[in-house]
Coordinates of C-alpha atoms and ligand atoms in Angstrom, one line a residue:
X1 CA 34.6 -2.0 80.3
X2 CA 33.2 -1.0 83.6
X3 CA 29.8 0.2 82.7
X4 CA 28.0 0.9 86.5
X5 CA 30.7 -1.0 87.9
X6 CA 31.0 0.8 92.1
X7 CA 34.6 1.2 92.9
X8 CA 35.8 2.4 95.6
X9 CA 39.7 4.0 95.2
X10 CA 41.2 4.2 98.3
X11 CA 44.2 6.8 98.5
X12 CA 47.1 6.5 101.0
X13 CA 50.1 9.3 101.6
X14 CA 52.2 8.9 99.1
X15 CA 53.6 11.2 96.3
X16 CA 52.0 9.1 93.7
X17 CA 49.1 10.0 95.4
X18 CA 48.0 12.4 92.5
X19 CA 48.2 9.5 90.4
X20 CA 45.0 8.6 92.3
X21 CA 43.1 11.5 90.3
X22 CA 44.0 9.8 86.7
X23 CA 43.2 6.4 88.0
X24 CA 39.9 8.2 88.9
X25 CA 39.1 9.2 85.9
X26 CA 40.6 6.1 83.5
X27 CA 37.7 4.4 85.8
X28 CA 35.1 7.0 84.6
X29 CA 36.0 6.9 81.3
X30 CA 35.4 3.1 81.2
X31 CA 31.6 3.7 82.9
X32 CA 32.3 3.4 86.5
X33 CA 31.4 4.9 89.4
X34 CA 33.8 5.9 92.0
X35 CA 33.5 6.8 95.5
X36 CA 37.0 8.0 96.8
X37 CA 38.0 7.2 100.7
X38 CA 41.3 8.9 101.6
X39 CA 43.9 8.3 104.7
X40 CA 45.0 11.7 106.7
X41 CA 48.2 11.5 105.3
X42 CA 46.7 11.2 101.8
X43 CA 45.1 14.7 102.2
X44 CA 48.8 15.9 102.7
X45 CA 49.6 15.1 98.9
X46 CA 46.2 15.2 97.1
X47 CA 43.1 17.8 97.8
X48 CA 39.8 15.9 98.9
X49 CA 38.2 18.8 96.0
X50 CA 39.9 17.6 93.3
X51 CA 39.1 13.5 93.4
X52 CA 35.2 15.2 94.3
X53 CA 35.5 17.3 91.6
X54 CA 36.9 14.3 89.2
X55 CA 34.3 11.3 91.0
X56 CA 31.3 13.6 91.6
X57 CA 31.6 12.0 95.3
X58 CA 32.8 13.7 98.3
X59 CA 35.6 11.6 99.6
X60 CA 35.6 9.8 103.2
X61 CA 38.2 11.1 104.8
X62 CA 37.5 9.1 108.2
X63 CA 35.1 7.4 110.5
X64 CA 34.0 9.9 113.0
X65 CA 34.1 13.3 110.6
X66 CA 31.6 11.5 107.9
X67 CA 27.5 12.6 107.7
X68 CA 27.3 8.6 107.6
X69 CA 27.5 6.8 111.2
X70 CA 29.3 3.7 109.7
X71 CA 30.9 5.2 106.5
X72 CA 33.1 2.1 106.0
X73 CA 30.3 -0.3 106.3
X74 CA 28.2 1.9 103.5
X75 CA 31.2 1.5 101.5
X76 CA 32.0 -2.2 101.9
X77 CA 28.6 -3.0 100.9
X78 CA 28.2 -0.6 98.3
X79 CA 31.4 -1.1 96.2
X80 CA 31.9 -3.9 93.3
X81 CA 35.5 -3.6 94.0
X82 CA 38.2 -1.9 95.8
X83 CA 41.4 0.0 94.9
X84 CA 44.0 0.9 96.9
X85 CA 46.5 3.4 94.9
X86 CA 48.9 4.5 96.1
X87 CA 49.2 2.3 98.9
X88 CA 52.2 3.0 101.4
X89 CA 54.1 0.3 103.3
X90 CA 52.2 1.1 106.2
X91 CA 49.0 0.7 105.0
X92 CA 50.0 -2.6 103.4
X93 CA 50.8 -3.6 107.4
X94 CA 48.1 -2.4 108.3
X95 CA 45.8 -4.4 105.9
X96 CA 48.0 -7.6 106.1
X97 CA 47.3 -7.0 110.3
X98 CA 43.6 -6.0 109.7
X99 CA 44.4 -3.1 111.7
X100 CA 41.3 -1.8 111.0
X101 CA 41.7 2.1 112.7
X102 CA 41.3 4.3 109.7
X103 CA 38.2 4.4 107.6
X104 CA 40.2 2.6 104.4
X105 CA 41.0 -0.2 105.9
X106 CA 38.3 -0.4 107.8
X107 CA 36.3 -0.9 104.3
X108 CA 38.5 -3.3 102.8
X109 CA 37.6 -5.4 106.4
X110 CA 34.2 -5.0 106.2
X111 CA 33.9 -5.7 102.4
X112 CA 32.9 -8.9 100.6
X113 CA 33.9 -7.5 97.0
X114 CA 37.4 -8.0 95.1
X115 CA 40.5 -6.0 96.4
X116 CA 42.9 -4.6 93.9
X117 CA 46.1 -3.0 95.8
X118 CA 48.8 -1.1 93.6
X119 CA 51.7 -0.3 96.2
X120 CA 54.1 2.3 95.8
X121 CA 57.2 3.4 98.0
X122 CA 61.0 3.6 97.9
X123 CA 62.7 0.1 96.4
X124 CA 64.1 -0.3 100.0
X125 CA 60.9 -0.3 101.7
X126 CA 59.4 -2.5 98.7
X127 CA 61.9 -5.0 99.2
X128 CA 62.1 -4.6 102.8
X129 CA 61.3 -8.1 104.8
X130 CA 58.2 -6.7 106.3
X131 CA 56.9 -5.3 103.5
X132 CA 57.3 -9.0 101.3
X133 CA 55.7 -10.5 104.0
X134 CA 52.7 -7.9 104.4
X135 CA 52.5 -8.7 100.6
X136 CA 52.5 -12.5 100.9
X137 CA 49.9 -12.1 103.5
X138 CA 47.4 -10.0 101.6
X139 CA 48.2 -12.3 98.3
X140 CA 47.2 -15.2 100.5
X141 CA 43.9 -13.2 101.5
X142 CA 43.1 -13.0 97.7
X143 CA 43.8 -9.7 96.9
X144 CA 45.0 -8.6 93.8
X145 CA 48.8 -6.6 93.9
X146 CA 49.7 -4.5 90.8
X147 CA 53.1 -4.7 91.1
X148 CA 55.0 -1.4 91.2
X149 CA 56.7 -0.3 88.3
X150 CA 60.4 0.9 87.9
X151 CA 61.5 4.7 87.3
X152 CA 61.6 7.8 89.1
X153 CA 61.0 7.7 92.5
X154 CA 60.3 10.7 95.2
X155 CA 63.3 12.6 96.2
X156 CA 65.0 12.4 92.6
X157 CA 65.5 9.0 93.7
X158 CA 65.3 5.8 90.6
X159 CA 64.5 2.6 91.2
X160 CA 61.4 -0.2 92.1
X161 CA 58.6 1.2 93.5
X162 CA 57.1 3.5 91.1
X163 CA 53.1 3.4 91.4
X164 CA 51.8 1.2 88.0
X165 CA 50.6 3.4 85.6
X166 CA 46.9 4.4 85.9
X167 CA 45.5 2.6 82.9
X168 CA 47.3 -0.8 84.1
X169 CA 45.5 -0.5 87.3
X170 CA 42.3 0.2 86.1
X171 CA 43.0 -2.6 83.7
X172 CA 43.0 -5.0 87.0
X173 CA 39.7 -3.6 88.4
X174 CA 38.3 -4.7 85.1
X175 CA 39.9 -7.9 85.4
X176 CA 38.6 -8.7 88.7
X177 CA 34.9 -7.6 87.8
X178 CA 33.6 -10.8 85.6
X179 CA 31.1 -10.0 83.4
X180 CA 32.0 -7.9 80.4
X181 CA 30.1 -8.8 77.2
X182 CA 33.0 -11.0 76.3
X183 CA 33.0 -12.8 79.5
X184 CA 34.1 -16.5 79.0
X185 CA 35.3 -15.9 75.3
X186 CA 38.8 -17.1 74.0
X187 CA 40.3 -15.0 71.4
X188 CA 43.6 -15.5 69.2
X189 CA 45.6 -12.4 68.5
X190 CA 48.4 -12.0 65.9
X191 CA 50.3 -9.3 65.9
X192 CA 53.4 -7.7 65.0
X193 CA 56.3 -8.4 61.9
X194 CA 58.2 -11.7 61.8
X195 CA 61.4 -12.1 61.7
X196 CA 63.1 -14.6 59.4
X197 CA 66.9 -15.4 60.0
X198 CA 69.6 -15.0 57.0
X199 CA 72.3 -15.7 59.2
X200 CA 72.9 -15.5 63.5
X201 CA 73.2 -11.8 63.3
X202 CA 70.7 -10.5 59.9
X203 CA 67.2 -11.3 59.3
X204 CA 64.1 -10.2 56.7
X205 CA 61.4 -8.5 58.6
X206 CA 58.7 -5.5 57.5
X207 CA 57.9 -2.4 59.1
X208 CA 55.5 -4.0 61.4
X209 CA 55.0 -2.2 65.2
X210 CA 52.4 -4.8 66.2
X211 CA 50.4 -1.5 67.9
X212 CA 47.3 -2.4 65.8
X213 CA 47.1 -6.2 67.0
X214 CA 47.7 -4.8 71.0
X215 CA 45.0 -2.7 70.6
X216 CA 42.9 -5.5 69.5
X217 CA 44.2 -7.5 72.3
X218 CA 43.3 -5.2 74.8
X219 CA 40.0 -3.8 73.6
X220 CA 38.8 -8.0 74.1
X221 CA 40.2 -8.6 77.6
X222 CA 38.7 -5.1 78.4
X223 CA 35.5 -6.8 77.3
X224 CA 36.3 -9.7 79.3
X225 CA 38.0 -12.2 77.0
X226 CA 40.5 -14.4 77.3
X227 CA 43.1 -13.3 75.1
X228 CA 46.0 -15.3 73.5
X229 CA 48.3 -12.7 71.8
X230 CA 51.3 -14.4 69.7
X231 CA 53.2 -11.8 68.8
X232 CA 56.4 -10.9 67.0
X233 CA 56.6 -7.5 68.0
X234 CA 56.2 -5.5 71.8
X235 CA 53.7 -7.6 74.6
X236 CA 50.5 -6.5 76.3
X237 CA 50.6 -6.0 79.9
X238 CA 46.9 -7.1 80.8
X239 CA 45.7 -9.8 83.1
X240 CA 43.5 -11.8 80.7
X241 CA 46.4 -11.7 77.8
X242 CA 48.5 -14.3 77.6
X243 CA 51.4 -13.2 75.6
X244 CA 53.2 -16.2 73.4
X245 CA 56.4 -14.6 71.6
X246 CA 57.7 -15.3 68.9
X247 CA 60.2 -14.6 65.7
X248 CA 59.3 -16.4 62.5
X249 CA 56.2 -17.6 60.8
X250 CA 57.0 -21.3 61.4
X251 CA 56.6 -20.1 65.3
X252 CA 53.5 -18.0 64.9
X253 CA 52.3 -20.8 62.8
X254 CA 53.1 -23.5 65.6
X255 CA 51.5 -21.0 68.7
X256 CA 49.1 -19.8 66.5
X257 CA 47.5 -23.2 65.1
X258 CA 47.7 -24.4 69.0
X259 CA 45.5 -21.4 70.4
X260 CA 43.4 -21.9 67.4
X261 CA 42.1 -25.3 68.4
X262 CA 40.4 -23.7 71.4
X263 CA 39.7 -19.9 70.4
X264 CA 36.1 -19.0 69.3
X265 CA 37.7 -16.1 67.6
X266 CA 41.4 -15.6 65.7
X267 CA 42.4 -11.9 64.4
X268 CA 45.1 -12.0 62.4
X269 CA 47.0 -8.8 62.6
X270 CA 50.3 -10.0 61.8
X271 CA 52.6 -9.1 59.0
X272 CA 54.0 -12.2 58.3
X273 CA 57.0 -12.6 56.2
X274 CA 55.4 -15.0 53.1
X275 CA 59.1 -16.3 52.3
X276 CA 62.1 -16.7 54.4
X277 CA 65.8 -17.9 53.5
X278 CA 66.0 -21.5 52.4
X279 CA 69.0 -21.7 54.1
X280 CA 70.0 -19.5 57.0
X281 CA 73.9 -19.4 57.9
X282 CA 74.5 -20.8 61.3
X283 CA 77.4 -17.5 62.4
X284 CA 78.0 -14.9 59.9
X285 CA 78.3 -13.6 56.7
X286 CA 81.3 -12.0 56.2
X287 CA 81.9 -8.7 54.6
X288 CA 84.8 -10.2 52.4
X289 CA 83.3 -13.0 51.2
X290 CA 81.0 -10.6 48.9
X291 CA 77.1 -10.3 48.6
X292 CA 75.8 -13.3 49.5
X293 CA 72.7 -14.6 47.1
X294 CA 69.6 -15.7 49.3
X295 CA 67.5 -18.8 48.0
X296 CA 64.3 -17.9 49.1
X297 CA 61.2 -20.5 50.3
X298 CA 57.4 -20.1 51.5
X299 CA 57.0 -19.8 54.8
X300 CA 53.7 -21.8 56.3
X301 CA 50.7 -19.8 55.6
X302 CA 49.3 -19.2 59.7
X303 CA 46.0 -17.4 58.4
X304 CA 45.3 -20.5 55.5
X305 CA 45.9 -23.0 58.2
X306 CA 43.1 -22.0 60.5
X307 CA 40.5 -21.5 57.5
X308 CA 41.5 -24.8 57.0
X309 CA 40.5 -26.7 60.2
X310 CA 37.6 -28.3 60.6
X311 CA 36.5 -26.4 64.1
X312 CA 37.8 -23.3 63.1
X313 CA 37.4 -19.7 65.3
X314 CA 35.4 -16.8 63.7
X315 CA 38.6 -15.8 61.4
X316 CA 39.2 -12.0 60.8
X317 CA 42.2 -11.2 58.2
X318 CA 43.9 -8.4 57.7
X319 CA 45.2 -7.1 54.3
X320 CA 47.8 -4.1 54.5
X321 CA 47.9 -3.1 50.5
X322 CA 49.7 -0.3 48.7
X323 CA 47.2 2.1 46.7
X324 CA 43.4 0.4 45.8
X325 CA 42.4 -2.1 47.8
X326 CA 40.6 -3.8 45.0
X327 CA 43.2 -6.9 45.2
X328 CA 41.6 -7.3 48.5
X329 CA 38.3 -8.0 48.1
X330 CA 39.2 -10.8 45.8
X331 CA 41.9 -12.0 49.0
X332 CA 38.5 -11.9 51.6
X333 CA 37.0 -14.8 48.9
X334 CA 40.7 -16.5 48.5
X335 CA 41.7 -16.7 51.7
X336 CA 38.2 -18.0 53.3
X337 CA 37.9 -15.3 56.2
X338 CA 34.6 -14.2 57.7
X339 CA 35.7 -10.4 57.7
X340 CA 39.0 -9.1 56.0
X341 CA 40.1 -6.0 57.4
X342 CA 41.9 -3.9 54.8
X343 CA 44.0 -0.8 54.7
X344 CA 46.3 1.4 52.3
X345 CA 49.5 1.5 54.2
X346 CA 50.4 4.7 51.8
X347 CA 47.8 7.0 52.7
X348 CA 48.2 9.5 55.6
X349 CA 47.9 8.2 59.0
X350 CA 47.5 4.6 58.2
X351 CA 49.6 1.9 58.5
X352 CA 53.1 0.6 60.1
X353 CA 54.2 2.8 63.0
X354 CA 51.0 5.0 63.7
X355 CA 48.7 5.6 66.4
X356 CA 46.2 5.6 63.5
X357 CA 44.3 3.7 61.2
X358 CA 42.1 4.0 58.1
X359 CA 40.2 0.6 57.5
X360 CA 38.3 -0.7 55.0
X361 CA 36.3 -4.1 56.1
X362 CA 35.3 -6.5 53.5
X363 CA 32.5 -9.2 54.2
X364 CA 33.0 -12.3 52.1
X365 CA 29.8 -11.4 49.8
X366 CA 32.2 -8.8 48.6
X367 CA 30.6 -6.0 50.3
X368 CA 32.6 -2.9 52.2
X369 CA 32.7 -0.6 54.5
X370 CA 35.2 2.0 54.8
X371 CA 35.6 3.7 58.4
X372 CA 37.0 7.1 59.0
X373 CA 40.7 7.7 59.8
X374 CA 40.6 6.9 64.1
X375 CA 43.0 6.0 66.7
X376 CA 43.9 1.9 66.4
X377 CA 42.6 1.7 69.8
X378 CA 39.0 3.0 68.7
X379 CA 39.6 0.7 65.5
X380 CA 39.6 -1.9 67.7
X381 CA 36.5 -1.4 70.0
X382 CA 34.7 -0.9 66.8
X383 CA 36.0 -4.2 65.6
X384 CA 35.0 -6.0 68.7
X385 CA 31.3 -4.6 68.3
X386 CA 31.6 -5.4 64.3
X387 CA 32.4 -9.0 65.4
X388 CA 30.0 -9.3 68.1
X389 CA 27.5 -8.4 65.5
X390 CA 28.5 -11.0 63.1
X391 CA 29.3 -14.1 65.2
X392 CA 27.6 -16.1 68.3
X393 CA 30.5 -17.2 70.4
X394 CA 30.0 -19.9 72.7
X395 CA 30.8 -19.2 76.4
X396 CA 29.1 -15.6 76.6
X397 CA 27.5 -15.7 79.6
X398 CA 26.7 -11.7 80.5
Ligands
CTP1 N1 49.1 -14.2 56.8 C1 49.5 -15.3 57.5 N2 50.6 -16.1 57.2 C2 51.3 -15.7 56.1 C3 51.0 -14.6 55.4 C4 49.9 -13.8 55.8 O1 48.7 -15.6 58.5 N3 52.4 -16.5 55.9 C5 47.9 -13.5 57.2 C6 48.2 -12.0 57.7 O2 48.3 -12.0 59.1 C7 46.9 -11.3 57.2 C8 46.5 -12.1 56.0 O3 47.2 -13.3 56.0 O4 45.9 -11.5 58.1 C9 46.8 -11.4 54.7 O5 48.2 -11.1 54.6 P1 48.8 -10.6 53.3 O6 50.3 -10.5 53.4 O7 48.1 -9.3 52.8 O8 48.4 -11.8 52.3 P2 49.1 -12.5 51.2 O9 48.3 -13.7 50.8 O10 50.5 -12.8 51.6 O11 48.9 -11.4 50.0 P3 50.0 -10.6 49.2 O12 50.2 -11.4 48.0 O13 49.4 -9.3 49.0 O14 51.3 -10.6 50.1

């Protein structure tokens, strides 16, 4: 969240430079306020109208055309951070020089605030000598490079170099602005289905996309958490989320237990497989030798494990049941949580696979609340204000 966080977003000329105008507005979206400064050469791929239209702030376009005497110096002072996307080779040499003779970089000279640079170019000019070294430079100056991405390039052209995606880079002016409401929490994260072998190639899983527990992920290092995601299914790509991966239960249960010894809160969003073969075949089966029979055994219980510790996190189950969810009010009592989050995986637009979610929480006195179908990602920011409601963390410092 970047609630009347000042950001300046400092376009160069690339073609990814209409990118600039969605970064703009992911920015907004989170509360901030953007003031756009823009190269020459970034005028010749992106109108200075549309980022004033999108920022509600007339870009500087240089030093000497600007109603402001020193408009790099207003900037520099003004801004909470800086973001350069695109930015070009040359403006990386340019930076990494402090060749200071365009009003862009002349802001990121003259400012004391955090500088977030997202470069994008051709994979030959990212991997160029000069430009590793311009990179190595500005690194060692503290700045903050969001690596380029891999795709389509200008020119029809494939390859590194692709500008990041606008949410990622937004994600990394967040990250380098402390002070979010979660700011010096530690949060445990399980998501996603395990995976429990039968033999080298075959293995019992569930239907599991782990899209629910990213959400959750990300809505706290938004807030300014530090996040410890153990995961069976896909990763987050955030700077405060540590992902751990994993396959079975026995390895969420050995990550998850660990991150649980120093988390103030653990979200357990995992489907985890409850048995797994007794005895998995080391090779394969083979089709001749018939349908094999499977000896099943428990696998550990990660969720009972934490409820069981002496220090435990704030603990927040999940329950994904099939028709009422009466069975899971009595599971919020059994399995000690302080907040079961419940849903019926048959009902339209809930459960495995789906961008939404319709959630039922249960407290442990047995009362509920049932939320409106909503996208998991707004799920989870209500969540994150559901737990911050309930539970004094220690570390908040706001
Ligand atoms: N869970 C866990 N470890 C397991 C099984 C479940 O940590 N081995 C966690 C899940 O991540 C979830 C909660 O426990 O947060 C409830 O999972 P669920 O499968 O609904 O619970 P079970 O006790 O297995 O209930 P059921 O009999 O309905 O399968």
């Amino acid at each position: 969240m970047l609630a009347g966080r000042r950001v300046v977003l400092g376009v160069t000329g690339g073609v990814a430079a209409y990118k600039a105008a969605y970064l703009a507005r992911r920015l907004i979206e989170r509360g901030a306020v953007v003031r756009p400064v823009m190269t020459e050469s970034a005028l010749e791929f992106l109108g200075a109208h549309t980022l004033a239209a999108i920022t509600g702030n007339r870009p500087v376009t240089g030093m000497f055309n600007a109603a402001d005497v020193s408009p790099h110096t207003t900037l520099a002072r003004w801004a909470d951070a800086v973001a350069i996307a695109p930015a070009t080779a040359a403006t990386l040499a340019r930076l990494a020089n402090g060749l200071s003779d365009d009003a862009l970089v002349a802001t990121v000279l003259a400012t004391t605030a955090p500088v977030v640079i997202a470069p994008a170019m051709h994979t030959e000019m990212w991997q160029h000598p000069a430009t590793i070294s311009n990179i190595e430079q500005l690194t060692s100056f503290g700045y903050h490079i969001v690596e380029p991405a891999s795709g389509a390039l200008a020119g029809g052209d494939t390859g590194v170099g692709r500008l990041a995606e606008p949410e990622r880079i937004a994600d990394a002016v967040a990250a380098v602005l402390p002070g979010g409401p979660m700011t010096g929490v530690e949060v445990l994260v399980t998501a996603g289905g395990t995976r429990e072998a039968i033999d080298s190639v075959r293995y019992l899983g569930n239907h599991s996309s782990g899209k629910m527990g990213n959400a959750i992920a990300i809505a706290a290092a938004r807030r300014g958490a530090k996040v410890t995601l153990v995961t069976a299914g896909p990763t987050v790509d955030h700077p405060r989320v540590e992902n751990v991966e994993v396959e079975s239960a026995a390895e969420m249960a050995d990550a998850a237990w660990n991150a649980a010894e120093r988390a103030d809160v653990a979200v357990m969003a995992a489907a985890v497989a409850d048995f797994r073969p007794a005895r998995p075949i080391e090779g394969k089966l083979r089709r001749q030798e018939g349908p094999p029979s499977v000896d099943l055994e428990p696998t550990p219980d990660v969720l009972g494990g934490i409820a069981a510790m002496e220090h435990r996190p704030f603990l927040v189950g999940f329950a994904a049941e099939v028709g009422s969810l009466d069975e899971a009010v009595a599971k919020a009592r059994r399995k000690g949580v302080d907040l079961l989050v419940a849903n019926d995986i048959s009902s339209p637009g809930s459960g495995f696979g789906t961008d939404t979610n319709q959630v039922t929480l249960i407290l442990p006195d047995g009362a509920t609340e049932a939320w409106n179908l909503m996208p998991k990602a707004d799920v989870a920011e209500r969540l994150w204000d559901r737990i911050s409601e309930m539970c004094k963390w220690e570390g908040t410092s706001p």
